[in-house]
Each structure stands twice: as structure tokens, then as C-alpha cells.
mmCIF file of C-alpha atoms in Angstrom:
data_model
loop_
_atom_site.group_PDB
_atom_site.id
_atom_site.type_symbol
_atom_site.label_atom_id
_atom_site.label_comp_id
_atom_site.label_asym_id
_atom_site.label_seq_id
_atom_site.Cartn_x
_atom_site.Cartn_y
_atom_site.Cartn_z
ATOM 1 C CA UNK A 1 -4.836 29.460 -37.053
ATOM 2 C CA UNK A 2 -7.493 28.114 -39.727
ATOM 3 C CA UNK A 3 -8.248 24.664 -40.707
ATOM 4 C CA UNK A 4 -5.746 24.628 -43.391
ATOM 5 C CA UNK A 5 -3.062 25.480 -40.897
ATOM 6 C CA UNK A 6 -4.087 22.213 -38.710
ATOM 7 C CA UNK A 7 -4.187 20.478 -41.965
ATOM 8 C CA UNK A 8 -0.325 21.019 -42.508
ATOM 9 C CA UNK A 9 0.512 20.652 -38.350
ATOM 10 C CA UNK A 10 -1.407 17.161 -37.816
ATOM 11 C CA UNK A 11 0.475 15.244 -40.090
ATOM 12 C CA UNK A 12 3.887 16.397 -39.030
ATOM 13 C CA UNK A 13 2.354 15.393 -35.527
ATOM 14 C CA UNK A 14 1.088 12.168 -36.542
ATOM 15 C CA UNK A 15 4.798 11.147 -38.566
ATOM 16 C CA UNK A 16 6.747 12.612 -35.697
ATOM 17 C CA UNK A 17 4.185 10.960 -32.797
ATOM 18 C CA UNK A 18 4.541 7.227 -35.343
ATOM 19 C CA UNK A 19 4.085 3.735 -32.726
ATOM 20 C CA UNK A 20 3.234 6.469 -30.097
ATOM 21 C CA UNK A 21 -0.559 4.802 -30.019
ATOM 22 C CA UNK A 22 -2.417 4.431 -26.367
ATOM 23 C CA UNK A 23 -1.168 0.842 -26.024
ATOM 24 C CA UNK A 24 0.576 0.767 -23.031
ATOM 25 C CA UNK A 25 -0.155 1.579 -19.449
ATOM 26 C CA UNK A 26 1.736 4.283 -19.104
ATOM 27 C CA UNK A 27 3.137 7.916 -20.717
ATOM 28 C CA UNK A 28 5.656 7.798 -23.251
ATOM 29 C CA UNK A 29 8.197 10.143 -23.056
ATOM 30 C CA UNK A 30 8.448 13.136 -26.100
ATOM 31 C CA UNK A 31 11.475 15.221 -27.459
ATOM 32 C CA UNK A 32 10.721 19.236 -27.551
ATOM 33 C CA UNK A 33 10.220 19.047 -30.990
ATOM 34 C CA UNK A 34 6.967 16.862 -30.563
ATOM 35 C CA UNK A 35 6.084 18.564 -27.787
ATOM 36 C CA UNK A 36 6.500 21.763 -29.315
ATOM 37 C CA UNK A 37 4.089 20.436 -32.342
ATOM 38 C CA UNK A 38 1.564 19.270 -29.737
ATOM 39 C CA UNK A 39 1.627 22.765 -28.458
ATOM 40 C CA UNK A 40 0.934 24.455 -31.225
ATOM 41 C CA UNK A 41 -1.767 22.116 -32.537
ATOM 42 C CA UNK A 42 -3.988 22.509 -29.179
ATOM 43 C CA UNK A 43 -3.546 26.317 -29.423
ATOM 44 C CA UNK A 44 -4.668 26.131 -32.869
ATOM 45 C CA UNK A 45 -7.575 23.945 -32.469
ATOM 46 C CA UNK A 46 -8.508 25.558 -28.902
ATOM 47 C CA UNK A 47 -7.812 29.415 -30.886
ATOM 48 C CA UNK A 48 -11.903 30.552 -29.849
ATOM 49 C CA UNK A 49 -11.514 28.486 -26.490
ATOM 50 C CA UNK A 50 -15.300 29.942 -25.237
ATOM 51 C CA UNK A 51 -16.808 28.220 -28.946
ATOM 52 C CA UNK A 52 -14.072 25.289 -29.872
ATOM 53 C CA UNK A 53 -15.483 23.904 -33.445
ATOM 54 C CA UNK A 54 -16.511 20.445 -32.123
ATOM 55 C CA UNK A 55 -15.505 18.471 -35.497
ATOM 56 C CA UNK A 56 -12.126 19.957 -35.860
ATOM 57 C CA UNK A 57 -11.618 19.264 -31.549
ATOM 58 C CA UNK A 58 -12.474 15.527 -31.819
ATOM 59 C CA UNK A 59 -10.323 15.245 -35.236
ATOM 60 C CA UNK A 60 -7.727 16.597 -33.469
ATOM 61 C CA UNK A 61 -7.433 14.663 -30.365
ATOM 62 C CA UNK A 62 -7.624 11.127 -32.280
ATOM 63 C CA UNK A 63 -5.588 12.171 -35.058
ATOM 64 C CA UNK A 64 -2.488 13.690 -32.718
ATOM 65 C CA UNK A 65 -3.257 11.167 -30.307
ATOM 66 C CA UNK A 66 -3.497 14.220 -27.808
ATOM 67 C CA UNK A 67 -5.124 12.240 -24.888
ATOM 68 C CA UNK A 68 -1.795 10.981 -23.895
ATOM 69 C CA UNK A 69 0.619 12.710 -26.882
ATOM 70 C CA UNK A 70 2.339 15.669 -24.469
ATOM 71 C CA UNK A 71 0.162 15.592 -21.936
ATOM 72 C CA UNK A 72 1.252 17.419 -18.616
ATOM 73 C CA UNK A 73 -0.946 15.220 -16.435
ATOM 74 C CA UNK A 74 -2.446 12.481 -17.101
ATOM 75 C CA UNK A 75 -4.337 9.395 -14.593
ATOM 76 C CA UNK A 76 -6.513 6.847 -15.594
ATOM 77 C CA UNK A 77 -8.017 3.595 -13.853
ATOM 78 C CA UNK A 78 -10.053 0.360 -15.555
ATOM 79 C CA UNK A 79 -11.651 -1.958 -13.977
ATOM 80 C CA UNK A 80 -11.719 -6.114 -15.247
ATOM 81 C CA UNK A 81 -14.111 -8.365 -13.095
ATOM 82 C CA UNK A 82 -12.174 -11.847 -12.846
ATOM 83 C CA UNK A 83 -12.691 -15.577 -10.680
ATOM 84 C CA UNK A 84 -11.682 -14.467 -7.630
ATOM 85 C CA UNK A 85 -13.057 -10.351 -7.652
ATOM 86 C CA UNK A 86 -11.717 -7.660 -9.715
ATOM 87 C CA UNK A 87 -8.734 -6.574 -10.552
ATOM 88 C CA UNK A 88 -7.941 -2.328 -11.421
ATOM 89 C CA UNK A 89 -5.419 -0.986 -12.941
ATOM 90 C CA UNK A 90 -4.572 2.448 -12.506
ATOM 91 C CA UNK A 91 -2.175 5.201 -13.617
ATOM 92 C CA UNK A 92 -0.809 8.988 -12.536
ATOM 93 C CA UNK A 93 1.541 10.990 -14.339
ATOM 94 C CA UNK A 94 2.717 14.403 -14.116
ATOM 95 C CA UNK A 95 4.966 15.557 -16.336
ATOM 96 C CA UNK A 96 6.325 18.456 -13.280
ATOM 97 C CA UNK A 97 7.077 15.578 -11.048
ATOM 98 C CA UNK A 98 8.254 12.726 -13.711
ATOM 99 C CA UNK A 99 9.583 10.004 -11.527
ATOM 100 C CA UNK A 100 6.547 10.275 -9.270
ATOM 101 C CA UNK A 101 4.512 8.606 -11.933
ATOM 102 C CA UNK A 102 3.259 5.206 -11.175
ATOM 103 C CA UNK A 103 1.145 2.205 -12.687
ATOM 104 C CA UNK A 104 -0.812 0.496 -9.834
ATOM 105 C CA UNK A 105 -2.513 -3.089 -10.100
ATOM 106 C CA UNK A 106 -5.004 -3.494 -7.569
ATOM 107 C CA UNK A 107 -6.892 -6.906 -6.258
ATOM 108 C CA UNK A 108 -10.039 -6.964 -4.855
ATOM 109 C CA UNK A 109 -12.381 -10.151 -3.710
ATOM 110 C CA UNK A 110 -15.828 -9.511 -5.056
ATOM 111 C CA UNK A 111 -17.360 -7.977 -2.013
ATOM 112 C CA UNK A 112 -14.308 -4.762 -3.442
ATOM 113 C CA UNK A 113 -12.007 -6.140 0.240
ATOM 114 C CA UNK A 114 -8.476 -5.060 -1.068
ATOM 115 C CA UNK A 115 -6.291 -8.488 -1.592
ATOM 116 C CA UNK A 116 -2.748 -7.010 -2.871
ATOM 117 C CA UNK A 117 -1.722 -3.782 -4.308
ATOM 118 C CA UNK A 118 1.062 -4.117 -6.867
ATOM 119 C CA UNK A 119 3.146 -0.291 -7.412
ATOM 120 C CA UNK A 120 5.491 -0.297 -10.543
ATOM 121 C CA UNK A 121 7.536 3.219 -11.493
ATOM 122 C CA UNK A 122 7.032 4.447 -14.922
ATOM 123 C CA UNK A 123 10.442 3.721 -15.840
ATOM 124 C CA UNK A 124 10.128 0.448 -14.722
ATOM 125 C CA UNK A 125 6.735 -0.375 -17.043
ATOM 126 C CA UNK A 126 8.578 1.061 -20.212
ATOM 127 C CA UNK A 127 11.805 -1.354 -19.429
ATOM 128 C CA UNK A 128 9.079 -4.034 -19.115
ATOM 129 C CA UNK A 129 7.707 -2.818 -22.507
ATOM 130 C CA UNK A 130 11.260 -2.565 -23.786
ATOM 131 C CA UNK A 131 12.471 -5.771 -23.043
ATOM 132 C CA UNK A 132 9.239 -7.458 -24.184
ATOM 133 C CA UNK A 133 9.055 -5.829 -27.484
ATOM 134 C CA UNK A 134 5.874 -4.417 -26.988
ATOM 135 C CA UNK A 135 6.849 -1.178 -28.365
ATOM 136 C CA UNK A 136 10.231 -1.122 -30.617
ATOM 137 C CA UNK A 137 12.871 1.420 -29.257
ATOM 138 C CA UNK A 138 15.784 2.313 -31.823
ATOM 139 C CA UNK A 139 18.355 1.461 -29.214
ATOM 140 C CA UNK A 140 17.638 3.489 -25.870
ATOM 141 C CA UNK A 141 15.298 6.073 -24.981
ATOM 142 C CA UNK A 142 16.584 8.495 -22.268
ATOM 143 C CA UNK A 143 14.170 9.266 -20.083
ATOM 144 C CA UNK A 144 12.998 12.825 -19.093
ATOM 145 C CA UNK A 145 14.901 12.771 -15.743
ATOM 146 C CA UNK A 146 17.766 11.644 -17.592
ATOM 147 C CA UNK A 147 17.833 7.888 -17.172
ATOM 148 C CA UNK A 148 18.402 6.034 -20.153
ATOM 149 C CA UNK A 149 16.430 2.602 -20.393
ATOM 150 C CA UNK A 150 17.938 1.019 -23.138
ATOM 151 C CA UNK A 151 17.277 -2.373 -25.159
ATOM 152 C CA UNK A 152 17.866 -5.811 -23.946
ATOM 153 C CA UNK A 153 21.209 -7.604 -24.127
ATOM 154 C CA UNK A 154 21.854 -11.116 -25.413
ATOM 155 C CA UNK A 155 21.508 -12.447 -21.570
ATOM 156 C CA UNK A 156 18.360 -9.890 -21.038
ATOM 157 C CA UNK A 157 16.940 -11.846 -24.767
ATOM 158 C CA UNK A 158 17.460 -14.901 -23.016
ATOM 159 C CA UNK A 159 15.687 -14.093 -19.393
ATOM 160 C CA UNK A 160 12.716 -12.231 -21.464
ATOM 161 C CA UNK A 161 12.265 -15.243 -23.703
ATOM 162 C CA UNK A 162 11.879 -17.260 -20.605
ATOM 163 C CA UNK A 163 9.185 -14.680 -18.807
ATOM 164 C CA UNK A 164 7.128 -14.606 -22.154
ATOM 165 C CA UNK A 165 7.535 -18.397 -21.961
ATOM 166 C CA UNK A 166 5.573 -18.460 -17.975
ATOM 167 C CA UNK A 167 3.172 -16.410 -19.170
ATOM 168 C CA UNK A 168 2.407 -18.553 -22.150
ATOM 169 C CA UNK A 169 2.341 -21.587 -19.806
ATOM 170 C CA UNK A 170 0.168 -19.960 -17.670
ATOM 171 C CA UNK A 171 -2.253 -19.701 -20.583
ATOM 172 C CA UNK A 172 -1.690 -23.269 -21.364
ATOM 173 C CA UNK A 173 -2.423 -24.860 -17.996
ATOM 174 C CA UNK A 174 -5.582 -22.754 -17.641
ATOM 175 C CA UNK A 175 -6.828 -23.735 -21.913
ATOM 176 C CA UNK A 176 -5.990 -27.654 -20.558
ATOM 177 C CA UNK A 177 -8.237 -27.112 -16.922
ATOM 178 C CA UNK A 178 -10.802 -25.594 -19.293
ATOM 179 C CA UNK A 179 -11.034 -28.687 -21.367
#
């Protein structure tokens, strides 16, 4: 495939991949269709794979979004240095082995002495996401084992309000300390 050929395969990617960007800890599932599209564009763009044109590689990968967009593994880990250590968060997904993916929040003191390890299922992190409107489902999303996580209910509205409300005095307590 040629560079006009990516031209006319990126944007499809990029309107069927829309709110898909790297904002959340873990990988969103894709229908076949995307996937197919995200197949296509890293054969096009990896067609000399020995001599890959640089340009049209890194164009690629920010434009599709194809560090996480249809990935079939994926891990990563960052590290945030706080009062009492450091805290790392850390995820691994494999597309083979869906429900084996997992988002991992780890506490350390600041000689790196682990504190707590917190394990959360991928499922579980997008109904998080889902329920706190961090990323906007149309309805449900069924997951690729099957499992539909769908959108909150009037009660669920009501209980999410109230975590986003903990959080937000948790922010407040520590702004008034501060003071």
C-alpha cells in the first residue's frame, strides 16, 4: 500500500476509533470492524518491515492511536512519588486471555518496602469508568468474553454521585490542612 492508501485508511480509523484516546488505565474493547481497520493500517505502514519509512510509522501510531487501538498485548507501569513513598500503577492485557487482564495499584514507603497491593479486573476498571462518566458509553458495551457492562441506573446515579462526592472531600480536607 502507498501513502495515499494510508491517507484514505487513517481517517476511517480515527472516526471509527472517536473517544477511544489513551485516557484510561486500561484496554478498551474494539468491534472486528475496527480491528480489521487497525490491521490493515499496520500492514500498510509496516509493508517494507526491514526499512519502515520513519515519518509515515510515527504518523501512524498517533494518528490511529495504535499504541493501545487493537493491540494484542499490551502492559504498562508509572510511577508517582507521594508523602508517604510511591505509589505504581501498572497494567497487563492480552487480548488471547481477556479476563486475565488486570490494573494493579501498588504502595511503597520510600525506602520501595511494599505497603498494599490493590488488583482490579479490567472489567471492573471500565464499570468504574462507566459509572463515573469518564468515558461516555451509548448504553452498554459487551465485553469481548461476552459480559455486558452497561450504564448506571437511577440508584447506581445516586451511589456514583456520592463516591465522586468522597473524593471531592478528600480534596477539600487536604486544600483546608494546606492552608
Amino acid at each position: 500500500m502507498t501513502k495515499l492508501s494510508i491517507a484514505i485508511l487513517l481517517p476511517t480509523l480515527l472516526f471509527l476509533c472517536a473517544c477511544q484516546t489513551r485516557l484510561h488505565p486500561v484496554v478498551m474493547p474494539i468491534d472486528d470492524e475496527t480491528r480489521a481497520r487497525v490491521n490493515e493500517l499496520w500492514n500498510a505502514v509496516l509493508k517494507s518491515p526491514a526499512a519502515p519509512d520513519r515519518e509515515l510509522v510515527l504518523d501512524a501510531i498517533v494518528m490511529g492511536e495504535l499504541h493501545h487501538m487493537g493491540v494484542d498485548r499490551f502492559w504498562f507501569r508509572s510511577e508517582k512519588k507521594f508523602e508517604g513513598g510511591w505509589v505504581v500503577l501498572s497494567n497487563y492485557y492480552d487480548r488471547s486471555a481477556f479476563q486475565e487482564g488486570q490494573f494493579t495499584v501498588e504502595v511503597f514507603d520510600h525506602d520501595r518496602l511494599l505497603l498494599s497491593r490493590l488488583t482490579y479486573s479490567d472489567k471492573e476498571v471500565i464499570q468504574v469508568m462507566n459509572d463515573l462518566r469518564r468515558v461516555v458509553f451509548k448504553g452498554s458495551v459487551t465485553m469481548p468474553d461476552g459480559a455486558e457492562v452497561s450504564s448506571p441506573t437511577q440508584a447506581a446515579e445516586e451511589q456514583v454521585e456520592a463516591r465522586k462526592k468522597r473524593i471531592e472531600d478528600l480534596v477539600k480536607k487536604r486544600e483546608t490542612k494546606a492552608e
